[in-house]
Amino acid sequence: MNQIKPALTLTEVIVLSIVGVILIVTFLLPPIVGLADNGDFYKMMSKFGLEHGAQTREDRYFGFVDPIYLADPQGSANYQKVWGKTLISSEIIFVAAAVWLNNLIHSGDVFHIQFLGMVHIAGFLVGALLLLAGTRDANPLKRTIGIILSIVMFVDVGYTSYFNSAYTETASLLFLMLLIGAALPAVYKGSLAPVRILLYFLFSFLFCCSRYPNAVMYPFLALFGILVAIHSRRLFAGLIAAIATIAGSLLLLAFIRSAPPEYTEFSLYNHFFNALLPFSPEPIQDLKEFRLDPSLQKYSGTTYFQLRSAVYDAEAYRAIRREVNPQSIMRFYMRHPKRVWQAMIRAASQGLHIRPGYGNYEKKAGNPPGEVSQGFAIWSSYRELLIPKSLGMVAMVLFTCGVISFWPRKSLCESSFRFLLVLICALQFVMISCTSDPSDI
């Protein structure tokens, strides 16, 4: 009854065709649109020994999309020399598939970023298919309105420009779509077939290991999976849920422990010196609370990779590494709850935009460095104007969605799933506000 139906309705064919054409024209046909590298691509590309084809730093980072990558046999070795061990993300699945496709057509010495865009688009369309199939039992009018709004919002270049990139955020978006699509029949029917439960747990796991901050979401996602399995009243479904919950939790613990120490260090440094200290009413006192020399205030406002950061002051950086850690930051915020509130206010005012400000065009397209595409950008353009950037608005939206999750109540599975999505949004917002930079929201 809950199996994925193989046949597509006419509406679904039309919707998928429209979305596919928009994405193919925008991201696969020259001049392509993408998102410039801010330095993060190497985390994924180095695993396949790939390096930027562009020769200058200006052409590689921030300003332009670099469409060509060249074989670099020392890439992985150099990466591990710098980071100590390899950073893991489920984005590697898409990159591996893209490299394989590229090598079927081109020499292995050259990689074209469009193949990564092609794989991401395929993943997006599969996610869209699951979402469409999962809403077949919805009210036709509500479904039609939802489809139109979803195309305007989620096919927006603010989200899809990530397709021609190696950012791990792309895997977060795609696996979130897939896990929601796998779970949707439970919203309307109250249960899932064992194969759907298996897919739900698989996509939930891959979503949680796309980026380290996502890992804390797995217990909540698994709890919903267990609830659905219980409502399905099938022993096999319950067995799948139990095994997936235990195995997924253990694997995610290993995933968190696999994070290179340097990854934690630069995240902590950026939060402390670029978020906590610059907005402190008493920066000297804060430094003393962390048992750091007050003279380190001169590094306030710097980021890890800047030449003027404390990283290049060996003595200062040893002290920072010793005293600034997740535990000390958590204790600090527990002693100063008002600062948590202030961090969330800043995040609401600074972080609720979806355009990171990096260039969307190749250099040969003739656009100036850093120029962003305005093609199919209705949502990202008007979102900035229509949505008030305030914590009150964020709280009101989350609270309203939370209330709607339980009223009018139709089934426990439907209410629980709606509330799960609200909870994920709220936790992500609070966590990033207090541990990262607002631009990560």
mmCIF file with all atom_site columns, N, CA, C and O in Angstrom, residues 83 260-271 304 311 317 320-321 324:
data_model
loop_
_atom_site.group_PDB
_atom_site.id
_atom_site.type_symbol
_atom_site.label_atom_id
_atom_site.label_alt_id
_atom_site.label_comp_id
_atom_site.label_asym_id
_atom_site.label_entity_id
_atom_site.label_seq_id
_atom_site.pdbx_PDB_ins_code
_atom_site.Cartn_x
_atom_site.Cartn_y
_atom_site.Cartn_z
_atom_site.occupancy
_atom_site.B_iso_or_equiv
_atom_site.pdbx_formal_charge
_atom_site.auth_seq_id
_atom_site.auth_comp_id
_atom_site.auth_asym_id
_atom_site.auth_atom_id
_atom_site.pdbx_PDB_model_num
ATOM 1  N N  . TRP A 1 83  ? 45.822 18.759 7.318  1.00 0.00 ? 83  TRP A N  1
ATOM 2  C CA . TRP A 1 83  ? 44.702 18.514 8.213  1.00 0.00 ? 83  TRP A CA 1
ATOM 3  C C  . TRP A 1 83  ? 44.898 17.340 9.174  1.00 0.00 ? 83  TRP A C  1
ATOM 4  O O  . TRP A 1 83  ? 44.104 17.170 10.085 1.00 0.00 ? 83  TRP A O  1
ATOM 5  N N  . PRO A 1 260 ? 38.802 16.093 11.765 1.00 0.00 ? 260 PRO A N  1
ATOM 6  C CA . PRO A 1 260 ? 40.183 16.520 12.002 1.00 0.00 ? 260 PRO A CA 1
ATOM 7  C C  . PRO A 1 260 ? 40.236 17.559 13.112 1.00 0.00 ? 260 PRO A C  1
ATOM 8  O O  . PRO A 1 260 ? 39.378 18.447 13.165 1.00 0.00 ? 260 PRO A O  1
ATOM 9  N N  . PRO A 1 261 ? 41.205 17.457 14.023 1.00 0.00 ? 261 PRO A N  1
ATOM 10 C CA . PRO A 1 261 ? 41.300 18.451 15.106 1.00 0.00 ? 261 PRO A CA 1
ATOM 11 C C  . PRO A 1 261 ? 41.335 19.873 14.570 1.00 0.00 ? 261 PRO A C  1
ATOM 12 O O  . PRO A 1 261 ? 40.786 20.787 15.181 1.00 0.00 ? 261 PRO A O  1
ATOM 13 N N  . GLU A 1 262 ? 41.978 20.054 13.420 1.00 0.00 ? 262 GLU A N  1
ATOM 14 C CA . GLU A 1 262 ? 42.084 21.385 12.840 1.00 0.00 ? 262 GLU A CA 1
ATOM 15 C C  . GLU A 1 262 ? 40.722 21.955 12.453 1.00 0.00 ? 262 GLU A C  1
ATOM 16 O O  . GLU A 1 262 ? 40.516 23.167 12.472 1.00 0.00 ? 262 GLU A O  1
ATOM 17 N N  . TYR A 1 263 ? 39.789 21.065 12.065 1.00 0.00 ? 263 TYR A N  1
ATOM 18 C CA . TYR A 1 263 ? 38.443 21.519 11.716 1.00 0.00 ? 263 TYR A CA 1
ATOM 19 C C  . TYR A 1 263 ? 37.779 22.155 12.932 1.00 0.00 ? 263 TYR A C  1
ATOM 20 O O  . TYR A 1 263 ? 37.192 23.241 12.854 1.00 0.00 ? 263 TYR A O  1
ATOM 21 N N  . THR A 1 264 ? 37.882 21.481 14.075 1.00 0.00 ? 264 THR A N  1
ATOM 22 C CA . THR A 1 264 ? 37.323 22.023 15.307 1.00 0.00 ? 264 THR A CA 1
ATOM 23 C C  . THR A 1 264 ? 38.029 23.310 15.702 1.00 0.00 ? 264 THR A C  1
ATOM 24 O O  . THR A 1 264 ? 37.401 24.278 16.139 1.00 0.00 ? 264 THR A O  1
ATOM 25 N N  . GLU A 1 265 ? 39.350 23.320 15.519 1.00 0.00 ? 265 GLU A N  1
ATOM 26 C CA . GLU A 1 265 ? 40.128 24.487 15.923 1.00 0.00 ? 265 GLU A CA 1
ATOM 27 C C  . GLU A 1 265 ? 39.743 25.738 15.140 1.00 0.00 ? 265 GLU A C  1
ATOM 28 O O  . GLU A 1 265 ? 39.552 26.806 15.719 1.00 0.00 ? 265 GLU A O  1
ATOM 29 N N  . PHE A 1 266 ? 39.632 25.604 13.809 1.00 0.00 ? 266 PHE A N  1
ATOM 30 C CA . PHE A 1 266 ? 39.303 26.826 13.065 1.00 0.00 ? 266 PHE A CA 1
ATOM 31 C C  . PHE A 1 266 ? 37.860 27.253 13.287 1.00 0.00 ? 266 PHE A C  1
ATOM 32 O O  . PHE A 1 266 ? 37.539 28.444 13.271 1.00 0.00 ? 266 PHE A O  1
ATOM 33 N N  . SER A 1 267 ? 36.955 26.296 13.547 1.00 0.00 ? 267 SER A N  1
ATOM 34 C CA . SER A 1 267 ? 35.568 26.664 13.861 1.00 0.00 ? 267 SER A CA 1
ATOM 35 C C  . SER A 1 267 ? 35.502 27.404 15.192 1.00 0.00 ? 267 SER A C  1
ATOM 36 O O  . SER A 1 267 ? 34.805 28.423 15.322 1.00 0.00 ? 267 SER A O  1
ATOM 37 N N  . LEU A 1 268 ? 36.239 26.900 16.188 1.00 0.00 ? 268 LEU A N  1
ATOM 38 C CA . LEU A 1 268 ? 36.266 27.548 17.489 1.00 0.00 ? 268 LEU A CA 1
ATOM 39 C C  . LEU A 1 268 ? 36.916 28.924 17.410 1.00 0.00 ? 268 LEU A C  1
ATOM 40 O O  . LEU A 1 268 ? 36.444 29.893 18.007 1.00 0.00 ? 268 LEU A O  1
ATOM 41 N N  . TYR A 1 269 ? 38.017 28.999 16.659 1.00 0.00 ? 269 TYR A N  1
ATOM 42 C CA . TYR A 1 269 ? 38.710 30.284 16.521 1.00 0.00 ? 269 TYR A CA 1
ATOM 43 C C  . TYR A 1 269 ? 37.780 31.314 15.892 1.00 0.00 ? 269 TYR A C  1
ATOM 44 O O  . TYR A 1 269 ? 37.657 32.446 16.384 1.00 0.00 ? 269 TYR A O  1
ATOM 45 N N  . ASN A 1 270 ? 37.120 30.934 14.802 1.00 0.00 ? 270 ASN A N  1
ATOM 46 C CA . ASN A 1 270 ? 36.246 31.877 14.095 1.00 0.00 ? 270 ASN A CA 1
ATOM 47 C C  . ASN A 1 270 ? 35.097 32.338 14.985 1.00 0.00 ? 270 ASN A C  1
ATOM 48 O O  . ASN A 1 270 ? 34.699 33.507 14.959 1.00 0.00 ? 270 ASN A O  1
ATOM 49 N N  . HIS A 1 271 ? 34.534 31.407 15.768 1.00 0.00 ? 271 HIS A N  1
ATOM 50 C CA . HIS A 1 271 ? 33.427 31.810 16.639 1.00 0.00 ? 271 HIS A CA 1
ATOM 51 C C  . HIS A 1 271 ? 33.928 32.734 17.749 1.00 0.00 ? 271 HIS A C  1
ATOM 52 O O  . HIS A 1 271 ? 33.304 33.770 18.031 1.00 0.00 ? 271 HIS A O  1
ATOM 53 N N  . TYR A 1 304 ? 40.366 32.564 11.052 1.00 0.00 ? 304 TYR A N  1
ATOM 54 C CA . TYR A 1 304 ? 41.468 31.605 11.148 1.00 0.00 ? 304 TYR A CA 1
ATOM 55 C C  . TYR A 1 304 ? 42.490 31.750 10.031 1.00 0.00 ? 304 TYR A C  1
ATOM 56 O O  . TYR A 1 304 ? 43.699 31.659 10.272 1.00 0.00 ? 304 TYR A O  1
ATOM 57 N N  . VAL A 1 311 ? 46.673 32.827 14.770 1.00 0.00 ? 311 VAL A N  1
ATOM 58 C CA . VAL A 1 311 ? 47.256 31.536 14.359 1.00 0.00 ? 311 VAL A CA 1
ATOM 59 C C  . VAL A 1 311 ? 48.746 31.682 14.078 1.00 0.00 ? 311 VAL A C  1
ATOM 60 O O  . VAL A 1 311 ? 49.535 30.744 14.281 1.00 0.00 ? 311 VAL A O  1
ATOM 61 N N  . TYR A 1 317 ? 48.655 31.327 20.089 1.00 0.00 ? 317 TYR A N  1
ATOM 62 C CA . TYR A 1 317 ? 47.791 30.263 19.567 1.00 0.00 ? 317 TYR A CA 1
ATOM 63 C C  . TYR A 1 317 ? 47.835 29.007 20.438 1.00 0.00 ? 317 TYR A C  1
ATOM 64 O O  . TYR A 1 317 ? 46.835 28.315 20.576 1.00 0.00 ? 317 TYR A O  1
ATOM 65 N N  . ILE A 1 320 ? 45.376 29.733 23.119 1.00 0.00 ? 320 ILE A N  1
ATOM 66 C CA . ILE A 1 320 ? 44.007 29.675 22.599 1.00 0.00 ? 320 ILE A CA 1
ATOM 67 C C  . ILE A 1 320 ? 43.557 28.226 22.430 1.00 0.00 ? 320 ILE A C  1
ATOM 68 O O  . ILE A 1 320 ? 42.440 27.860 22.822 1.00 0.00 ? 320 ILE A O  1
ATOM 69 N N  . ARG A 1 321 ? 44.408 27.404 21.860 1.00 0.00 ? 321 ARG A N  1
ATOM 70 C CA . ARG A 1 321 ? 44.068 25.988 21.671 1.00 0.00 ? 321 ARG A CA 1
ATOM 71 C C  . ARG A 1 321 ? 43.828 25.292 23.009 1.00 0.00 ? 321 ARG A C  1
ATOM 72 O O  . ARG A 1 321 ? 42.993 24.391 23.112 1.00 0.00 ? 321 ARG A O  1
ATOM 73 N N  . VAL A 1 324 ? 40.335 27.550 24.674 1.00 0.00 ? 324 VAL A N  1
ATOM 74 C CA . VAL A 1 324 ? 39.079 27.690 23.924 1.00 0.00 ? 324 VAL A CA 1
ATOM 75 C C  . VAL A 1 324 ? 38.704 26.347 23.315 1.00 0.00 ? 324 VAL A C  1
ATOM 76 O O  . VAL A 1 324 ? 39.355 25.862 22.383 1.00 0.00 ? 324 VAL A O  1
#
